[in-house]
CSV table of C-alpha atoms in Angstrom, one decimal:
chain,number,residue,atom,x,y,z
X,21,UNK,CA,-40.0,17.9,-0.4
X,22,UNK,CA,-39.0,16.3,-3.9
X,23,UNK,CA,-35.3,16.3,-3.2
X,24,UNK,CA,-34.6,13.6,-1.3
X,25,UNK,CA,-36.5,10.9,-3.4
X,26,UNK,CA,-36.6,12.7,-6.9
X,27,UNK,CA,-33.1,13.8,-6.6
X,28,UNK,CA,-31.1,11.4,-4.1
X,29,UNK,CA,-32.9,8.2,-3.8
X,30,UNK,CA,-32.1,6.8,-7.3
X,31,UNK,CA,-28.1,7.4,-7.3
X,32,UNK,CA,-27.8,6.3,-3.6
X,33,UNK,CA,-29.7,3.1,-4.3
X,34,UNK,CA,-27.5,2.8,-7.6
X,35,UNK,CA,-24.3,3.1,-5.6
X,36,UNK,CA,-25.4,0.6,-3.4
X,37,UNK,CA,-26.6,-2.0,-6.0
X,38,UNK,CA,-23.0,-1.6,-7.1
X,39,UNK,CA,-20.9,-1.6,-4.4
X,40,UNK,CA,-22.9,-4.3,-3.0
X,41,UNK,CA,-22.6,-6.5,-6.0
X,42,UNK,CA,-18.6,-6.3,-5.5
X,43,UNK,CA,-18.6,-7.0,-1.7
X,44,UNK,CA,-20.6,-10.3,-2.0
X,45,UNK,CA,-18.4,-11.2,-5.3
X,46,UNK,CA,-15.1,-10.9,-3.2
X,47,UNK,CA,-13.1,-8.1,-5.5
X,48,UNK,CA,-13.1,-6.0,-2.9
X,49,UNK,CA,-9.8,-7.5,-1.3
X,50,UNK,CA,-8.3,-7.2,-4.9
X,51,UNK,CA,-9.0,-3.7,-4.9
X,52,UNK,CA,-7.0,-3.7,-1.8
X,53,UNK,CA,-3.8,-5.0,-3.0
X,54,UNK,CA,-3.9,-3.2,-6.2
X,55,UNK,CA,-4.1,0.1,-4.2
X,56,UNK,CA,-1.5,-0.9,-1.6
X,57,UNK,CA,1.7,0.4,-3.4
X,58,UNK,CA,-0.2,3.7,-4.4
X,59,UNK,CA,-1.0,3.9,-0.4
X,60,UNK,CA,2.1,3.2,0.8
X,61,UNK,CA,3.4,6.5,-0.2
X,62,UNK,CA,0.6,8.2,1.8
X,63,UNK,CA,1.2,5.9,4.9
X,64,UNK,CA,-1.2,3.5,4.8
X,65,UNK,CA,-1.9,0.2,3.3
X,66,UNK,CA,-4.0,-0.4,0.6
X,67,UNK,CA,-6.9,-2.1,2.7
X,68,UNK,CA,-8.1,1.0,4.3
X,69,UNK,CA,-9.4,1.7,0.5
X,70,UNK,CA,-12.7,-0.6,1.6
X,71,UNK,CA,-13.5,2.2,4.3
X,72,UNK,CA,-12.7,5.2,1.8
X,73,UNK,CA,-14.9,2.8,-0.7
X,74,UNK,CA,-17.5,3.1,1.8
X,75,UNK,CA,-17.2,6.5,2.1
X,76,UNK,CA,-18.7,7.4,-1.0
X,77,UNK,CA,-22.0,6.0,0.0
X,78,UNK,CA,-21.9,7.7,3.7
X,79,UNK,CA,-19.1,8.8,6.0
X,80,UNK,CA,-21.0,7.3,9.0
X,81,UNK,CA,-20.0,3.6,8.0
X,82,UNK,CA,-16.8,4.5,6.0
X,83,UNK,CA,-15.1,6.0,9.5
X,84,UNK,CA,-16.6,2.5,11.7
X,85,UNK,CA,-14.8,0.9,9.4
X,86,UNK,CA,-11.8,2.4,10.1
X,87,UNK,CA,-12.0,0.1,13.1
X,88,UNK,CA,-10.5,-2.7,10.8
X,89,UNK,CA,-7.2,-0.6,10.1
X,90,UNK,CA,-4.1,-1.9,12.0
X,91,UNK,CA,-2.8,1.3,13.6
X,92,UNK,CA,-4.6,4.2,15.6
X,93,UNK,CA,-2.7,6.5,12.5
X,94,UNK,CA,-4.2,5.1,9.9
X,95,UNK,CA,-7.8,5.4,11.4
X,96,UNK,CA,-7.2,8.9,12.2
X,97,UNK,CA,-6.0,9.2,8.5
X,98,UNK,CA,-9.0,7.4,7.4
X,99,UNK,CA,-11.5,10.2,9.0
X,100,UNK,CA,-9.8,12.7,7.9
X,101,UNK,CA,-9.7,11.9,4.1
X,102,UNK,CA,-13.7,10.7,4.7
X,103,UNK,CA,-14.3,13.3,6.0
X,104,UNK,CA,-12.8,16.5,4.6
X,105,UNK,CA,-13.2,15.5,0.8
X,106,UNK,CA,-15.3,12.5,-0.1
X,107,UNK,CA,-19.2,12.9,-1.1
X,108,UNK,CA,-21.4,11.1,-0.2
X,109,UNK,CA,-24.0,8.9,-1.8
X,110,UNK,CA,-26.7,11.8,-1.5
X,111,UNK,CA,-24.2,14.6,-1.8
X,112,UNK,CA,-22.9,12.7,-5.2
X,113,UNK,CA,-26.5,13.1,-6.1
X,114,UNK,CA,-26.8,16.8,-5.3
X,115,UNK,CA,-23.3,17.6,-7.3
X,116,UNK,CA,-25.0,15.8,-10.5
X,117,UNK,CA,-28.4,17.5,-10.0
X,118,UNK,CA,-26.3,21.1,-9.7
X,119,UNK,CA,-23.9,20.5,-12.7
X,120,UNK,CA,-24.6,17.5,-14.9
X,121,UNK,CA,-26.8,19.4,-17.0
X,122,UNK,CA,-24.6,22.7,-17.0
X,123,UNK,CA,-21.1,21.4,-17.8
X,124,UNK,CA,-20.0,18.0,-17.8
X,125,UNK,CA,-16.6,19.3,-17.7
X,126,UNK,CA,-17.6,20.9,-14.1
X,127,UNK,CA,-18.9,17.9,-12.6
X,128,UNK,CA,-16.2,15.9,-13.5
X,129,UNK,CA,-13.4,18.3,-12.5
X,130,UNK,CA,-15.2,18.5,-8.9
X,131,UNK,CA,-14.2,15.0,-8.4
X,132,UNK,CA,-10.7,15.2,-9.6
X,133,UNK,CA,-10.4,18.1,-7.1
X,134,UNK,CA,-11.8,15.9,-4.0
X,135,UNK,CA,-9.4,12.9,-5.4
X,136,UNK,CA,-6.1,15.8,-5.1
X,137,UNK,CA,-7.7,16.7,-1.8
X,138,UNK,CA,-7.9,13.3,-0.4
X,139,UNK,CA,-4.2,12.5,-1.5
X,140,UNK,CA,-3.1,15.6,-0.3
X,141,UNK,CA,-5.1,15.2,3.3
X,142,UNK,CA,-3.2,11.5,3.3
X,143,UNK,CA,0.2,13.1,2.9
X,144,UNK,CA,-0.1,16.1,5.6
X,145,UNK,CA,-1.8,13.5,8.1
X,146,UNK,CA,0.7,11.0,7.8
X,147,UNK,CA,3.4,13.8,8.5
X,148,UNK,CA,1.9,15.4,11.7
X,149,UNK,CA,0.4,12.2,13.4
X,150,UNK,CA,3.1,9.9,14.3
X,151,UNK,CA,3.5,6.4,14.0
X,152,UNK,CA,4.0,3.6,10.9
X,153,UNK,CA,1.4,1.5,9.5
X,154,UNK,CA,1.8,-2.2,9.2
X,155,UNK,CA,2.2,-4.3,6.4
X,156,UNK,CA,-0.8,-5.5,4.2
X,157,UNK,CA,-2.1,-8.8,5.3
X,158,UNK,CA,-4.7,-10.0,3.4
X,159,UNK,CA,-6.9,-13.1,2.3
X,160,UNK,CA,-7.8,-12.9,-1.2
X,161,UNK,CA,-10.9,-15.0,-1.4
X,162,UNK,CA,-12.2,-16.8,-5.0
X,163,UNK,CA,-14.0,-14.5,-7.3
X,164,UNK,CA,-18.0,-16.0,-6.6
X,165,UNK,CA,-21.6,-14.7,-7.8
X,166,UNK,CA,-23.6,-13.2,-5.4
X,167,UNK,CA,-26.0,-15.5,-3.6
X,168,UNK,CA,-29.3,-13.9,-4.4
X,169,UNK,CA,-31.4,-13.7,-1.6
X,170,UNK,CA,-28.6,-12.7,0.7
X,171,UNK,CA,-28.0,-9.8,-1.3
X,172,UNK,CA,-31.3,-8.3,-1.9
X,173,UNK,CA,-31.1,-8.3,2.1
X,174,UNK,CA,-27.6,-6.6,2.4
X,175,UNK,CA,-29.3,-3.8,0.0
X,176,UNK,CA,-33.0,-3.6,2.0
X,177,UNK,CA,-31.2,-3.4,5.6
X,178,UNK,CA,-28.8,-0.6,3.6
X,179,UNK,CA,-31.6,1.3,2.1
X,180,UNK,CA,-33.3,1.0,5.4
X,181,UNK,CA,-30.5,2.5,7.7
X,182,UNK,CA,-30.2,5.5,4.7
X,183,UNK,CA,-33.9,6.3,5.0
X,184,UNK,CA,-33.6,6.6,8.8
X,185,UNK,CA,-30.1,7.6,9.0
X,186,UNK,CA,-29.8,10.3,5.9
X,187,UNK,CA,-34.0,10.8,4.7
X,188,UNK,CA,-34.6,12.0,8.2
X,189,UNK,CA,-32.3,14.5,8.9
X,190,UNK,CA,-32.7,16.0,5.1
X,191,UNK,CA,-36.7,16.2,5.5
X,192,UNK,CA,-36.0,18.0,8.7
X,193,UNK,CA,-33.3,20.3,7.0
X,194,UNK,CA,-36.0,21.1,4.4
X,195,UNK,CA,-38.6,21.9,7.0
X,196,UNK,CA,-36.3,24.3,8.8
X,197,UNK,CA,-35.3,26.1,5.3
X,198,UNK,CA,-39.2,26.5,4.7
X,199,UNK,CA,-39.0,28.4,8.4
X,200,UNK,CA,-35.8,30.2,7.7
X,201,UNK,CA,-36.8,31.5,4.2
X,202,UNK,CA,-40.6,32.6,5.4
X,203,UNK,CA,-39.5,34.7,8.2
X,204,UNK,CA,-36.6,37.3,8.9
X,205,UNK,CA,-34.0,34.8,9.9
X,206,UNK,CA,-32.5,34.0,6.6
X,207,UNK,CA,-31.9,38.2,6.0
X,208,UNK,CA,-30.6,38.6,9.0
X,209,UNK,CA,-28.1,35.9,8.9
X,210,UNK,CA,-27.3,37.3,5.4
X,211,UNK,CA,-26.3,40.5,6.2
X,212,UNK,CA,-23.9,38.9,8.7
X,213,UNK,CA,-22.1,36.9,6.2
X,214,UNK,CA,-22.4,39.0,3.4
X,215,UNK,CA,-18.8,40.1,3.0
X,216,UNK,CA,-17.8,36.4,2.8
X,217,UNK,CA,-20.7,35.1,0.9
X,218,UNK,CA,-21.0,37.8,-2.0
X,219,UNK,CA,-17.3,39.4,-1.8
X,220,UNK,CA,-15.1,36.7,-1.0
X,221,UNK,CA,-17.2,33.8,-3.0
X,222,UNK,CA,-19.2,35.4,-5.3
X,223,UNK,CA,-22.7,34.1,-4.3
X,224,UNK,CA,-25.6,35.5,-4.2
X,225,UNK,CA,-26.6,36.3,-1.3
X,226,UNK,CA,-29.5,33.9,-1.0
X,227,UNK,CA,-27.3,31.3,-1.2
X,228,UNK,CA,-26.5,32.0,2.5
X,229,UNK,CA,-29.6,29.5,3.1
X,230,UNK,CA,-27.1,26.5,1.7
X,231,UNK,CA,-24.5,27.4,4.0
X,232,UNK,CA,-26.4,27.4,6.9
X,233,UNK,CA,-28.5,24.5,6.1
X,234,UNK,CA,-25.1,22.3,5.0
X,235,UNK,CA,-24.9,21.9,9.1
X,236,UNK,CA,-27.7,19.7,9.0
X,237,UNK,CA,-26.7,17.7,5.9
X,238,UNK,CA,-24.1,18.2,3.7
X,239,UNK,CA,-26.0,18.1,0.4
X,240,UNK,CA,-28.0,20.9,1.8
X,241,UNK,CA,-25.1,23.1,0.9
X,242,UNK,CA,-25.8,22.1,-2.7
X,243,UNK,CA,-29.4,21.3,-3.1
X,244,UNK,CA,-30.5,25.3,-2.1
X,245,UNK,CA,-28.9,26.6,-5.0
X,246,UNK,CA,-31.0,24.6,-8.0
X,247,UNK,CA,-33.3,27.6,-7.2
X,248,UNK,CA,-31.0,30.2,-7.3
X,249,UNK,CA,-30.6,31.6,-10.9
X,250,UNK,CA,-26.7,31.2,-10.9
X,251,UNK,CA,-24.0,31.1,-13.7
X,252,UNK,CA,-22.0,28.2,-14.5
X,253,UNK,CA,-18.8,29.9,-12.0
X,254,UNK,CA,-21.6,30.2,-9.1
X,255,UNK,CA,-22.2,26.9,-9.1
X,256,UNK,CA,-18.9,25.3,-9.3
X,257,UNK,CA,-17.9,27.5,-6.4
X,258,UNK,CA,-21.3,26.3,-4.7
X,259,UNK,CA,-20.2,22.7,-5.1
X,260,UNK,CA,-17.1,23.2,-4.0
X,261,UNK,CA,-17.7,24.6,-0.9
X,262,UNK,CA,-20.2,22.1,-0.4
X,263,UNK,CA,-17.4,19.5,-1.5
X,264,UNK,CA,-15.2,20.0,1.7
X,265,UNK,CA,-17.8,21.7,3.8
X,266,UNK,CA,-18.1,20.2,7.8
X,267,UNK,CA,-19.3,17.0,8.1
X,268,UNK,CA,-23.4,16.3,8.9
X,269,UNK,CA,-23.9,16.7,12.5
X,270,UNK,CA,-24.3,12.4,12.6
X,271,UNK,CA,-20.7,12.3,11.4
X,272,UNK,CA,-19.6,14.7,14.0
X,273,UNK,CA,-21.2,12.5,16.8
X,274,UNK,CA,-19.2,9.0,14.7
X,275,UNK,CA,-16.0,11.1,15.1
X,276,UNK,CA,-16.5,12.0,18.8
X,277,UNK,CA,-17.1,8.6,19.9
X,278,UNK,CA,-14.5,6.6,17.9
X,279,UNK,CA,-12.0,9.3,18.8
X,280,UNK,CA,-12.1,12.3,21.2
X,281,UNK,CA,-14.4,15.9,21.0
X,282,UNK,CA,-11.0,17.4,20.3
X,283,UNK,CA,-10.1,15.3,17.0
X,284,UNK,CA,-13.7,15.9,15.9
X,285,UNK,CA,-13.7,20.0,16.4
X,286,UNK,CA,-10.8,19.8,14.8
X,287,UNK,CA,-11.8,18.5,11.8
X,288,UNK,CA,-14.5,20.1,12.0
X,289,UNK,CA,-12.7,23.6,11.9
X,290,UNK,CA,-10.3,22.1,8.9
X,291,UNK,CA,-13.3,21.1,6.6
X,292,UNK,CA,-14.9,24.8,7.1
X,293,UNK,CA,-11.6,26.3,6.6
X,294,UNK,CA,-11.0,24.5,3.6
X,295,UNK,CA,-14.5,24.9,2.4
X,296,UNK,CA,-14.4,28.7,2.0
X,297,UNK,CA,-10.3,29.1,1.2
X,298,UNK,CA,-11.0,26.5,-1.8
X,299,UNK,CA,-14.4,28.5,-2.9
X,300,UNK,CA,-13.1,31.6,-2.8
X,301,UNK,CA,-9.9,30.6,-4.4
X,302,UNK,CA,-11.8,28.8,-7.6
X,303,UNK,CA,-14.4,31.8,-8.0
X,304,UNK,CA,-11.4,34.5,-8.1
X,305,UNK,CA,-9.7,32.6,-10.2
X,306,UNK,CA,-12.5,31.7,-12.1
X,307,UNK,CA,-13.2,35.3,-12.7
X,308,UNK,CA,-9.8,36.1,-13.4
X,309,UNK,CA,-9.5,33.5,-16.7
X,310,UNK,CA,-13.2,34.7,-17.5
X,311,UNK,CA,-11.5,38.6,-17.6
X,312,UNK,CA,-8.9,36.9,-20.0
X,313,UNK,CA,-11.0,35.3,-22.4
């Protein structure tokens, strides 16, 4: 029951302090520009770096503020990269809770791979969905310290919607792991996915638990397997597949509304696909420069 406040809480209201702070200061339209030319060569312009920004706190806001981008492309665009390979604030906090105190070297090359990922999902997107994206047109306000008391409220009424939004959700994921793990269910669903879970990624198979879980909220891919006695490959594989695992079912409903059911399964599908094809790739790989050494 510690998880979500011991574990999550502090980074997400860190994150927010942060990105806050540079929302109310103006940089954010800087940011913009700066990225355009970079963005360009993925097919969008550089503002829709605000909604991937956003994206790092919680994919819920990030793809509603794809609204702002010019073209029905670059929205879908948007999702996708939100959605396939960008952590969230609490799933951020899970990687760091899993890895930072095994290899800092892991953690950090987790995030170099969801930075490929995202560039890569950009490229492909931009190539299947047609269209063109318009040119960046943007007011660059004057650089100004945050008013005070409007800030403090921008981070309560944030905190507040993550408490409802992302607390409840994970308290209820943890009640229905206390179920699955005191009764039969969690063995029986093991044996079912045994050949992919122990053969194909390497895992334990306790850590079917996260996999199942990682429906309700995507950090409950990761947060599982700080019990599990695993070696420094195990949980790199663990956070990767957690990495690009499907989105929480609230991100699912975001996608279904601003777009279609279709365009949501189907990212859906992508993000699961990717999940275990990337995990089993890095633990067979892993395993083969481990035989080397």
């Amino acid at each position: 029951i510690e998880w979500p406040f011991a574990l999550i809480l502090p980074y997400v209201f860190l994150f927010y302090v942060v990105f806050s702070f540079l929302e109310d200061t103006g940089y954010l339209p800087r940011i913009a520009v700066l990225a355009d030319g970079v963005f360009r060569r993925m097919g969008i312009q550089g503002g829709n770096i605000i909604p991937l920004m956003l994206g790092f706190g919680c994919a819920v806001p990030a793809i509603l503020g794809s609204r702002a981008a010019n073209t029905y492309k670059e929205r879908i665009m948007v999702a996708a990269m939100v959605s396939l390979a960008i952590p969230c604030a609490s799933q951020s906090a899970a990687f760091m809770s899993l890895l930072g105190d095994r290899s800092l070297f892991a953690l950090i090359s987790v995030y170099l791979l969801s930075m490929f990922i995202v560039l890569m999902t950009g490229l492909v997107v931009d190539k299947i969905v047609p269209g063109r994206s318009q040119a960046l047109l943007l007011e660059v306000p004057n650089l100004l310290l945050p008013d005070r008391q409007a800030f403090m409220k921008k981070l309560k009424l944030r905190l507040k919607h993550f408490f409802i939004d992302a607390e409840g959700p994970l308290l209820m994921g943890i009640v229905i792991a206390s179920v699955i793990v005191e009764t039969v269910l969690l063995n029986e669903f093991s044996k079912v996915i045994a050949p992919l879970v122990q053969g194909w990624l390497g895992l334990p198979k306790e850590a079917s638990l996260a996999l199942l879980l990682g429906i309700i909220r995507r950090e409950l891919a990761v947060l599982p397997l700080l019990d599990l006695n695993l070696n420094t490959l195990q949980l790199i594989v663990g956070a990767v597949i957690a990495l690009f695992y499907l989105p929480c079912l609230s991100v699912f409903a975001v996608l279904a509304k601003e777009f279609t059911v279709k365009v949501a399964s189907l990212i859906v599908v992508v993000t699961i696909v990717s999940a275990f094809l990337f995990g089993g790739i890095v633990n067979h790989l892993g395993g083969l420069l481990l035989g080397l050494m």
